[in-house]
């Protein structure tokens, strides 16, 4: 089960792991997507930045300050197509590392107790959620986008690997993002 | 489409990216799997090591030396349960980095030409494959296991995130590995 310590351990590592994987990779890996309306690696990094700015800590504060009375603001899942426009990928990776570190500083400053983690908020679509669920989702959301990035990159080699498509799990994954 | 340069760029980064993501992570993330008969992060790193030792460069050499006449040896997908037993995860990560660097040294020393990449070999199950397909699959195999690792880790938070399971693509992925 999720502990705040495990959650933070993962959240701390994601920006550096993504940086190590994709910084200075050829654009063939990072600028291509899975077809119209899908995201490239570049788009995903922009989306992760936007989450730091408007989702995780802002929603934590809404729960702590307003409980269930004030629903979260809706998260704009495509804001990065506007915000990231024209920025080079290394700049986005640096920005993600910076805003993630800020978020974790804010999280630590809140000194959350077990009682805080049980506090409830209102998600605009999902209804009642707890702070514990929100923070666990923050980490799982990182992993969901690492999963997506791996799939988007593998897709670029779908033709190149010939008959091996049958053996690689990632090639059977049907893009489950919403 | 795959170029040898793009393939090598990815292969060079995978060990460091995995190291950055999982080294010293709490065991809750790295030792748990998705249920009986499935793999943990720890198991996957062991499997990647075994691939360097017995799969990619050895098969490249079989193609260059014997063409289609000599089928590849079968790859033991579960050898790591024997080979890695008892080794700490950081040791496996160091070993993966070392054997991958050796493989890439060997690859560069082969000075493969475009004509070499078109050479054919015989896969014991898939039949005729080209060297170009084998090398592209090496990179896609890395990505397939990064995809798997993300999913296995996310699975550990399936209960903890509550209703958000509906929104995260990784939670809909049904484990496509064979």
mmCIF file of C-alpha atoms in Angstrom:
data_model
loop_
_atom_site.group_PDB
_atom_site.id
_atom_site.type_symbol
_atom_site.label_atom_id
_atom_site.label_comp_id
_atom_site.label_asym_id
_atom_site.label_seq_id
_atom_site.Cartn_x
_atom_site.Cartn_y
_atom_site.Cartn_z
ATOM 1 C CA UNK A 1 0.000 0.000 0.000
ATOM 2 C CA UNK A 2 0.997 3.616 -0.521
ATOM 3 C CA UNK A 3 3.008 5.451 2.104
ATOM 4 C CA UNK A 4 3.790 9.138 1.763
ATOM 5 C CA UNK A 5 7.474 8.241 2.008
ATOM 6 C CA UNK A 6 7.244 5.823 -0.943
ATOM 7 C CA UNK A 7 5.269 8.390 -2.923
ATOM 8 C CA UNK A 8 7.838 11.133 -2.373
ATOM 9 C CA UNK A 9 10.715 8.757 -3.188
ATOM 10 C CA UNK A 10 9.216 8.171 -6.633
ATOM 11 C CA UNK A 11 8.219 11.807 -7.226
ATOM 12 C CA UNK A 12 11.765 12.924 -6.454
ATOM 13 C CA UNK A 13 13.255 10.616 -9.081
ATOM 14 C CA UNK A 14 10.970 11.090 -12.082
ATOM 15 C CA UNK A 15 12.442 14.332 -13.506
ATOM 16 C CA UNK A 16 16.017 13.009 -13.417
ATOM 17 C CA UNK A 17 14.970 9.642 -14.861
ATOM 18 C CA UNK A 18 13.161 11.304 -17.773
ATOM 19 C CA UNK A 19 16.087 13.658 -18.271
ATOM 20 C CA UNK A 20 18.524 10.743 -18.411
ATOM 21 C CA UNK A 21 16.332 8.861 -20.860
ATOM 22 C CA UNK A 22 15.393 11.548 -23.382
ATOM 23 C CA UNK A 23 17.690 14.582 -23.123
ATOM 24 C CA UNK A 24 19.570 14.981 -26.418
ATOM 25 C CA UNK A 25 17.974 11.862 -27.898
ATOM 26 C CA UNK A 26 17.475 12.190 -31.674
ATOM 27 C CA UNK A 27 14.163 13.886 -32.522
ATOM 28 C CA UNK A 28 12.994 10.662 -34.177
ATOM 29 C CA UNK A 29 12.351 9.419 -30.634
ATOM 30 C CA UNK A 30 11.006 12.553 -28.967
ATOM 31 C CA UNK A 31 8.991 14.570 -31.497
ATOM 32 C CA UNK A 32 6.852 11.825 -33.024
ATOM 33 C CA UNK A 33 3.553 10.579 -31.661
ATOM 34 C CA UNK A 34 1.237 7.615 -32.276
ATOM 35 C CA UNK A 35 -0.924 9.374 -34.864
ATOM 36 C CA UNK A 36 -3.323 12.295 -35.015
ATOM 37 C CA UNK A 37 -4.521 13.507 -31.642
ATOM 38 C CA UNK A 38 -1.833 11.600 -29.694
ATOM 39 C CA UNK A 39 1.143 12.894 -27.754
ATOM 40 C CA UNK A 40 4.891 12.851 -28.352
ATOM 41 C CA UNK A 41 7.504 12.598 -25.576
ATOM 42 C CA UNK A 42 7.831 16.377 -25.896
ATOM 43 C CA UNK A 43 4.097 16.849 -25.296
ATOM 44 C CA UNK A 44 4.154 14.576 -22.228
ATOM 45 C CA UNK A 45 6.940 16.562 -20.546
ATOM 46 C CA UNK A 46 4.917 19.749 -21.089
ATOM 47 C CA UNK A 47 1.860 18.060 -19.577
ATOM 48 C CA UNK A 48 3.854 17.025 -16.497
ATOM 49 C CA UNK A 49 4.999 20.627 -15.990
ATOM 50 C CA UNK A 50 1.424 21.857 -16.174
ATOM 51 C CA UNK A 51 0.400 19.292 -13.546
ATOM 52 C CA UNK A 52 2.936 20.692 -11.100
ATOM 53 C CA UNK A 53 1.643 24.188 -11.674
ATOM 54 C CA UNK A 54 -2.093 23.584 -11.459
ATOM 55 C CA UNK A 55 -2.910 20.110 -10.174
ATOM 56 C CA UNK A 56 -1.175 18.343 -7.316
ATOM 57 C CA UNK A 57 -0.185 20.950 -4.736
ATOM 58 C CA UNK A 58 -3.021 23.355 -5.611
ATOM 59 C CA UNK A 59 -5.519 20.530 -5.059
ATOM 60 C CA UNK A 60 -3.795 19.517 -1.830
ATOM 61 C CA UNK A 61 -4.277 23.056 -0.559
ATOM 62 C CA UNK A 62 -7.947 23.099 -1.601
ATOM 63 C CA UNK A 63 -8.531 19.930 0.459
ATOM 64 C CA UNK A 64 -6.702 21.323 3.487
ATOM 65 C CA UNK A 65 -8.396 24.726 3.313
ATOM 66 C CA UNK A 66 -11.882 23.928 2.035
ATOM 67 C CA UNK A 67 -12.433 20.178 2.411
ATOM 68 C CA UNK A 68 -15.289 18.885 0.300
ATOM 69 C CA UNK A 69 -16.969 22.296 0.084
ATOM 70 C CA UNK A 70 -14.951 23.592 -2.849
ATOM 71 C CA UNK A 71 -14.462 21.256 -5.838
ATOM 72 C CA UNK A 72 -11.044 21.233 -7.488
ATOM 73 C CA UNK A 73 -10.558 23.357 -10.586
ATOM 74 C CA UNK A 74 -10.664 21.200 -13.694
ATOM 75 C CA UNK A 75 -7.237 20.166 -14.982
ATOM 76 C CA UNK A 76 -6.496 21.279 -18.545
ATOM 77 C CA UNK A 77 -4.945 18.166 -20.064
ATOM 78 C CA UNK A 78 -3.832 19.924 -23.251
ATOM 79 C CA UNK A 79 -2.506 23.194 -21.823
ATOM 80 C CA UNK A 80 1.016 22.234 -22.859
ATOM 81 C CA UNK A 81 0.215 22.679 -26.536
ATOM 82 C CA UNK A 82 -0.074 26.395 -25.697
ATOM 83 C CA UNK A 83 2.453 26.753 -22.841
ATOM 84 C CA UNK A 84 5.375 24.752 -24.240
ATOM 85 C CA UNK A 85 5.189 26.035 -27.795
ATOM 86 C CA UNK A 86 8.619 26.666 -29.243
ATOM 87 C CA UNK A 87 10.625 25.663 -26.189
ATOM 88 C CA UNK A 88 13.427 23.153 -26.780
ATOM 89 C CA UNK A 89 13.037 19.804 -25.007
ATOM 90 C CA UNK A 90 16.072 20.321 -22.695
ATOM 91 C CA UNK A 91 14.465 23.532 -21.461
ATOM 92 C CA UNK A 92 11.228 21.669 -20.668
ATOM 93 C CA UNK A 93 13.184 18.981 -18.804
ATOM 94 C CA UNK A 94 14.924 21.632 -16.709
ATOM 95 C CA UNK A 95 11.590 23.313 -16.026
ATOM 96 C CA UNK A 96 9.987 20.046 -14.958
ATOM 97 C CA UNK A 97 12.850 19.371 -12.534
ATOM 98 C CA UNK A 98 12.508 22.870 -11.080
ATOM 99 C CA UNK A 99 8.727 22.898 -10.617
ATOM 100 C CA UNK A 100 8.746 19.334 -9.215
ATOM 101 C CA UNK A 101 11.386 20.302 -6.643
ATOM 102 C CA UNK A 102 9.270 23.327 -5.674
ATOM 103 C CA UNK A 103 6.172 21.144 -5.317
ATOM 104 C CA UNK A 104 8.018 18.736 -3.034
ATOM 105 C CA UNK A 105 9.341 21.617 -0.936
ATOM 106 C CA UNK A 106 5.771 22.836 -0.522
ATOM 107 C CA UNK A 107 4.588 19.328 0.317
ATOM 108 C CA UNK A 108 7.233 18.917 3.023
ATOM 109 C CA UNK A 109 6.397 22.334 4.472
ATOM 110 C CA UNK A 110 2.812 21.187 4.995
ATOM 111 C CA UNK A 111 4.008 18.561 7.510
ATOM 112 C CA UNK A 112 1.036 16.375 6.729
ATOM 113 C CA UNK A 113 -0.249 14.155 9.513
ATOM 114 C CA UNK A 114 -2.092 10.850 9.160
ATOM 115 C CA UNK A 115 -5.265 12.750 10.005
ATOM 116 C CA UNK A 116 -4.595 15.206 7.162
ATOM 117 C CA UNK A 117 -4.218 12.322 4.713
ATOM 118 C CA UNK A 118 -7.748 11.175 5.537
ATOM 119 C CA UNK A 119 -9.237 14.576 4.730
ATOM 120 C CA UNK A 120 -11.671 14.700 1.862
ATOM 121 C CA UNK A 121 -12.048 16.842 -1.211
ATOM 122 C CA UNK A 122 -14.355 16.968 -4.199
ATOM 123 C CA UNK A 123 -13.122 16.078 -7.673
ATOM 124 C CA UNK A 124 -15.233 17.733 -10.390
ATOM 125 C CA UNK A 125 -15.846 14.386 -12.147
ATOM 126 C CA UNK A 126 -14.967 11.670 -9.627
ATOM 127 C CA UNK A 127 -16.709 13.140 -6.585
ATOM 128 C CA UNK A 128 -15.331 12.442 -3.118
ATOM 129 C CA UNK A 129 -11.616 11.690 -2.925
ATOM 130 C CA UNK A 130 -9.126 11.743 -0.046
ATOM 131 C CA UNK A 131 -5.839 13.608 0.209
ATOM 132 C CA UNK A 132 -4.136 10.236 0.522
ATOM 133 C CA UNK A 133 -5.622 9.192 -2.841
ATOM 134 C CA UNK A 134 -4.609 12.487 -4.458
ATOM 135 C CA UNK A 135 -0.970 12.134 -3.401
ATOM 136 C CA UNK A 136 -0.782 8.473 -4.433
ATOM 137 C CA UNK A 137 -2.243 9.469 -7.808
ATOM 138 C CA UNK A 138 0.496 12.064 -8.244
ATOM 139 C CA UNK A 139 3.081 9.231 -8.237
ATOM 140 C CA UNK A 140 0.942 6.856 -10.307
ATOM 141 C CA UNK A 141 0.410 9.663 -12.846
ATOM 142 C CA UNK A 142 4.199 9.932 -13.294
ATOM 143 C CA UNK A 143 4.305 6.189 -13.931
ATOM 144 C CA UNK A 144 1.372 6.332 -16.331
ATOM 145 C CA UNK A 145 3.234 8.873 -18.437
ATOM 146 C CA UNK A 146 6.492 6.906 -18.273
ATOM 147 C CA UNK A 147 4.442 3.959 -19.504
ATOM 148 C CA UNK A 148 3.027 6.153 -22.285
ATOM 149 C CA UNK A 149 6.448 7.519 -23.258
ATOM 150 C CA UNK A 150 7.859 3.992 -23.539
ATOM 151 C CA UNK A 151 4.954 3.007 -25.769
ATOM 152 C CA UNK A 152 5.147 6.119 -27.974
ATOM 153 C CA UNK A 153 8.872 5.604 -28.480
ATOM 154 C CA UNK A 154 8.487 1.882 -29.190
ATOM 155 C CA UNK A 155 5.774 2.712 -31.733
ATOM 156 C CA UNK A 156 8.383 4.506 -33.842
ATOM 157 C CA UNK A 157 10.089 1.109 -34.343
ATOM 158 C CA UNK A 158 6.925 -0.902 -35.056
ATOM 159 C CA UNK A 159 7.799 -1.478 -38.722
ATOM 160 C CA UNK A 160 11.532 -1.727 -38.155
ATOM 161 C CA UNK A 161 11.393 -4.757 -35.876
ATOM 162 C CA UNK A 162 9.464 -6.898 -38.351
ATOM 163 C CA UNK A 163 8.131 -10.190 -36.935
ATOM 164 C CA UNK A 164 9.351 -9.397 -33.403
ATOM 165 C CA UNK A 165 6.241 -7.210 -32.890
ATOM 166 C CA UNK A 166 4.528 -10.434 -31.812
ATOM 167 C CA UNK A 167 6.940 -10.914 -28.896
ATOM 168 C CA UNK A 168 7.098 -7.413 -27.400
ATOM 169 C CA UNK A 169 4.360 -6.544 -24.925
ATOM 170 C CA UNK A 170 4.649 -2.827 -25.598
ATOM 171 C CA UNK A 171 3.612 -3.392 -29.211
ATOM 172 C CA UNK A 172 0.304 -4.957 -28.072
ATOM 173 C CA UNK A 173 -0.549 -2.012 -25.775
ATOM 174 C CA UNK A 174 -3.397 -0.051 -27.249
ATOM 175 C CA UNK A 175 -2.816 3.419 -25.829
ATOM 176 C CA UNK A 176 -5.056 3.589 -22.829
ATOM 177 C CA UNK A 177 -4.778 7.296 -22.118
ATOM 178 C CA UNK A 178 -7.956 9.295 -22.088
ATOM 179 C CA UNK B 1 12.103 4.502 -39.417
ATOM 180 C CA UNK B 2 14.968 2.950 -37.475
ATOM 181 C CA UNK B 3 18.515 4.094 -38.057
ATOM 182 C CA UNK B 4 21.455 2.415 -36.358
ATOM 183 C CA UNK B 5 22.381 5.804 -34.896
ATOM 184 C CA UNK B 6 18.930 6.250 -33.296
ATOM 185 C CA UNK B 7 19.049 2.676 -32.001
ATOM 186 C CA UNK B 8 22.440 3.138 -30.363
ATOM 187 C CA UNK B 9 21.387 6.506 -28.870
ATOM 188 C CA UNK B 10 18.563 4.758 -27.013
ATOM 189 C CA UNK B 11 20.603 1.683 -26.043
ATOM 190 C CA UNK B 12 23.274 3.919 -24.518
ATOM 191 C CA UNK B 13 20.760 5.684 -22.258
ATOM 192 C CA UNK B 14 18.663 2.833 -20.879
ATOM 193 C CA UNK B 15 20.968 1.631 -18.071
ATOM 194 C CA UNK B 16 21.452 5.147 -16.663
ATOM 195 C CA UNK B 17 17.744 5.946 -16.976
ATOM 196 C CA UNK B 18 16.773 2.785 -15.087
ATOM 197 C CA UNK B 19 19.467 3.455 -12.512
ATOM 198 C CA UNK B 20 18.170 6.986 -11.955
ATOM 199 C CA UNK B 21 14.601 5.767 -11.625
ATOM 200 C CA UNK B 22 14.947 2.765 -9.320
ATOM 201 C CA UNK B 23 18.302 2.767 -7.501
ATOM 202 C CA UNK B 24 17.662 3.040 -3.752
ATOM 203 C CA UNK B 25 13.894 3.265 -4.233
ATOM 204 C CA UNK B 26 11.990 1.640 -1.350
ATOM 205 C CA UNK B 27 11.507 -2.101 -1.886
ATOM 206 C CA UNK B 28 7.758 -1.533 -2.070
ATOM 207 C CA UNK B 29 8.377 -0.289 -5.616
ATOM 208 C CA UNK B 30 11.069 -2.700 -6.775
ATOM 209 C CA UNK B 31 10.485 -6.130 -5.215
ATOM 210 C CA UNK B 32 6.754 -6.540 -5.846
ATOM 211 C CA UNK B 33 5.188 -7.924 -9.001
ATOM 212 C CA UNK B 34 1.696 -8.087 -10.521
ATOM 213 C CA UNK B 35 0.829 -11.493 -9.069
ATOM 214 C CA UNK B 36 1.979 -15.079 -9.361
ATOM 215 C CA UNK B 37 4.171 -15.763 -12.376
ATOM 216 C CA UNK B 38 4.810 -12.062 -13.087
ATOM 217 C CA UNK B 39 7.992 -10.024 -12.769
ATOM 218 C CA UNK B 40 9.155 -7.337 -10.365
ATOM 219 C CA UNK B 41 11.447 -4.441 -11.324
ATOM 220 C CA UNK B 42 14.265 -6.514 -9.839
ATOM 221 C CA UNK B 43 13.429 -9.450 -12.128
ATOM 222 C CA UNK B 44 13.328 -7.216 -15.211
ATOM 223 C CA UNK B 45 16.815 -5.811 -14.580
ATOM 224 C CA UNK B 46 18.128 -9.380 -14.303
ATOM 225 C CA UNK B 47 16.409 -10.274 -17.567
ATOM 226 C CA UNK B 48 18.004 -7.287 -19.324
ATOM 227 C CA UNK B 49 21.456 -8.414 -18.131
ATOM 228 C CA UNK B 50 20.858 -11.907 -19.502
ATOM 229 C CA UNK B 51 19.861 -10.416 -22.878
ATOM 230 C CA UNK B 52 23.203 -8.643 -23.147
ATOM 231 C CA UNK B 53 25.042 -11.869 -22.382
ATOM 232 C CA UNK B 54 23.186 -14.262 -24.658
ATOM 233 C CA UNK B 55 20.895 -12.487 -27.090
ATOM 234 C CA UNK B 56 21.729 -9.314 -29.005
ATOM 235 C CA UNK B 57 25.434 -9.397 -29.852
ATOM 236 C CA UNK B 58 25.656 -13.206 -29.947
ATOM 237 C CA UNK B 59 22.793 -13.272 -32.482
ATOM 238 C CA UNK B 60 24.395 -10.457 -34.473
ATOM 239 C CA UNK B 61 27.529 -12.570 -34.763
ATOM 240 C CA UNK B 62 25.550 -15.648 -35.800
ATOM 241 C CA UNK B 63 23.998 -13.648 -38.654
ATOM 242 C CA UNK B 64 27.341 -12.248 -39.770
ATOM 243 C CA UNK B 65 29.134 -15.590 -39.553
ATOM 244 C CA UNK B 66 26.485 -18.111 -40.562
ATOM 245 C CA UNK B 67 23.612 -16.196 -42.188
ATOM 246 C CA UNK B 68 20.395 -18.188 -42.312
ATOM 247 C CA UNK B 69 22.186 -21.529 -42.069
ATOM 248 C CA UNK B 70 22.467 -21.594 -38.282
ATOM 249 C CA UNK B 71 19.354 -20.688 -36.275
ATOM 250 C CA UNK B 72 19.852 -18.537 -33.161
ATOM 251 C CA UNK B 73 20.060 -20.290 -29.825
ATOM 252 C CA UNK B 74 16.781 -19.960 -27.944
ATOM 253 C CA UNK B 75 16.717 -17.124 -25.414
ATOM 254 C CA UNK B 76 16.017 -18.228 -21.836
ATOM 255 C CA UNK B 77 13.501 -15.614 -20.673
ATOM 256 C CA UNK B 78 13.633 -16.705 -17.030
ATOM 257 C CA UNK B 79 17.376 -17.243 -16.588
ATOM 258 C CA UNK B 80 17.515 -14.289 -14.183
ATOM 259 C CA UNK B 81 15.631 -16.197 -11.506
ATOM 260 C CA UNK B 82 18.755 -18.359 -11.295
ATOM 261 C CA UNK B 83 21.513 -15.876 -12.207
ATOM 262 C CA UNK B 84 20.463 -12.867 -10.118
ATOM 263 C CA UNK B 85 19.520 -14.765 -6.979
ATOM 264 C CA UNK B 86 20.628 -12.945 -3.858
ATOM 265 C CA UNK B 87 22.271 -9.985 -5.574
ATOM 266 C CA UNK B 88 21.196 -6.529 -4.354
ATOM 267 C CA UNK B 89 19.415 -4.358 -6.921
ATOM 268 C CA UNK B 90 22.217 -1.731 -7.093
ATOM 269 C CA UNK B 91 24.645 -4.507 -8.019
ATOM 270 C CA UNK B 92 22.340 -5.625 -10.846
ATOM 271 C CA UNK B 93 22.047 -2.036 -12.105
ATOM 272 C CA UNK B 94 25.840 -1.711 -12.151
ATOM 273 C CA UNK B 95 26.126 -5.036 -13.959
ATOM 274 C CA UNK B 96 23.551 -4.018 -16.570
ATOM 275 C CA UNK B 97 25.450 -0.768 -17.244
ATOM 276 C CA UNK B 98 28.701 -2.703 -17.604
ATOM 277 C CA UNK B 99 27.431 -5.440 -19.940
ATOM 278 C CA UNK B 100 25.485 -2.931 -22.058
ATOM 279 C CA UNK B 101 28.610 -0.794 -22.507
ATOM 280 C CA UNK B 102 30.547 -3.918 -23.534
ATOM 281 C CA UNK B 103 27.833 -4.861 -26.043
ATOM 282 C CA UNK B 104 27.925 -1.398 -27.606
ATOM 283 C CA UNK B 105 31.726 -1.533 -27.818
ATOM 284 C CA UNK B 106 31.421 -4.835 -29.660
ATOM 285 C CA UNK B 107 28.737 -3.419 -31.937
ATOM 286 C CA UNK B 108 30.892 -0.418 -32.871
ATOM 287 C CA UNK B 109 33.886 -2.669 -33.519
ATOM 288 C CA UNK B 110 31.851 -4.562 -36.114
ATOM 289 C CA UNK B 111 31.642 -1.389 -38.271
ATOM 290 C CA UNK B 112 28.383 -2.568 -39.779
ATOM 291 C CA UNK B 113 27.615 -1.431 -43.319
ATOM 292 C CA UNK B 114 24.188 -0.968 -44.898
ATOM 293 C CA UNK B 115 24.795 -4.256 -46.704
ATOM 294 C CA UNK B 116 25.462 -5.997 -43.372
ATOM 295 C CA UNK B 117 22.159 -4.691 -42.003
ATOM 296 C CA UNK B 118 20.299 -6.448 -44.798
ATOM 297 C CA UNK B 119 21.860 -9.813 -43.965
ATOM 298 C CA UNK B 120 19.494 -12.531 -42.868
ATOM 299 C CA UNK B 121 19.376 -14.950 -40.000
ATOM 300 C CA UNK B 122 17.003 -17.609 -38.732
ATOM 301 C CA UNK B 123 15.035 -17.107 -35.518
ATOM 302 C CA UNK B 124 14.036 -20.440 -33.931
ATOM 303 C CA UNK B 125 10.339 -19.416 -33.778
ATOM 304 C CA UNK B 126 9.945 -16.440 -36.118
ATOM 305 C CA UNK B 127 11.917 -17.772 -39.067
ATOM 306 C CA UNK B 128 13.748 -15.359 -41.363
ATOM 307 C CA UNK B 129 14.767 -12.045 -39.815
ATOM 308 C CA UNK B 130 17.290 -9.390 -40.846
ATOM 309 C CA UNK B 131 20.152 -7.951 -38.830
ATOM 310 C CA UNK B 132 18.444 -4.567 -39.133
ATOM 311 C CA UNK B 133 15.328 -6.012 -37.469
ATOM 312 C CA UNK B 134 17.383 -7.655 -34.717
ATOM 313 C CA UNK B 135 19.139 -4.394 -33.798
ATOM 314 C CA UNK B 136 15.903 -2.374 -33.887
ATOM 315 C CA UNK B 137 14.321 -5.009 -31.633
ATOM 316 C CA UNK B 138 17.159 -4.595 -29.129
ATOM 317 C CA UNK B 139 16.067 -0.966 -28.594
ATOM 318 C CA UNK B 140 12.350 -1.755 -28.677
ATOM 319 C CA UNK B 141 12.949 -4.528 -26.107
ATOM 320 C CA UNK B 142 14.435 -1.948 -23.723
ATOM 321 C CA UNK B 143 11.322 0.182 -24.202
ATOM 322 C CA UNK B 144 9.012 -2.793 -23.728
ATOM 323 C CA UNK B 145 10.597 -3.477 -20.352
ATOM 324 C CA UNK B 146 10.508 0.190 -19.343
ATOM 325 C CA UNK B 147 6.814 0.046 -20.233
ATOM 326 C CA UNK B 148 6.468 -3.092 -18.103
ATOM 327 C CA UNK B 149 8.376 -1.587 -15.154
ATOM 328 C CA UNK B 150 6.129 1.497 -15.187
ATOM 329 C CA UNK B 151 3.062 -0.740 -15.161
ATOM 330 C CA UNK B 152 4.359 -3.051 -12.402
ATOM 331 C CA UNK B 153 5.206 -0.072 -10.204
ATOM 332 C CA UNK B 154 1.872 1.634 -10.876
ATOM 333 C CA UNK B 155 0.095 -1.610 -9.986
ATOM 334 C CA UNK B 156 1.407 -1.281 -6.428
ATOM 335 C CA UNK B 157 -0.727 1.888 -6.089
ATOM 336 C CA UNK B 158 -3.884 0.480 -7.704
ATOM 337 C CA UNK B 159 -5.863 0.459 -4.446
ATOM 338 C CA UNK B 160 -4.265 3.601 -3.053
ATOM 339 C CA UNK B 161 -5.437 5.925 -5.811
ATOM 340 C CA UNK B 162 -9.096 5.031 -5.406
ATOM 341 C CA UNK B 163 -11.390 6.377 -8.157
ATOM 342 C CA UNK B 164 -8.477 7.809 -10.170
ATOM 343 C CA UNK B 165 -7.810 4.300 -11.568
ATOM 344 C CA UNK B 166 -10.378 5.223 -14.225
ATOM 345 C CA UNK B 167 -8.256 8.144 -15.482
ATOM 346 C CA UNK B 168 -4.777 6.592 -15.635
ATOM 347 C CA UNK B 169 -3.950 4.705 -18.816
ATOM 348 C CA UNK B 170 -1.377 2.518 -17.084
ATOM 349 C CA UNK B 171 -4.090 1.071 -14.852
ATOM 350 C CA UNK B 172 -6.007 -0.178 -17.908
ATOM 351 C CA UNK B 173 -2.955 -1.955 -19.385
ATOM 352 C CA UNK B 174 -3.359 -5.669 -19.113
ATOM 353 C CA UNK B 175 0.232 -6.873 -19.017
ATOM 354 C CA UNK B 176 1.011 -7.838 -22.532
ATOM 355 C CA UNK B 177 4.301 -9.611 -21.935
ATOM 356 C CA UNK B 178 4.533 -13.207 -23.027
#
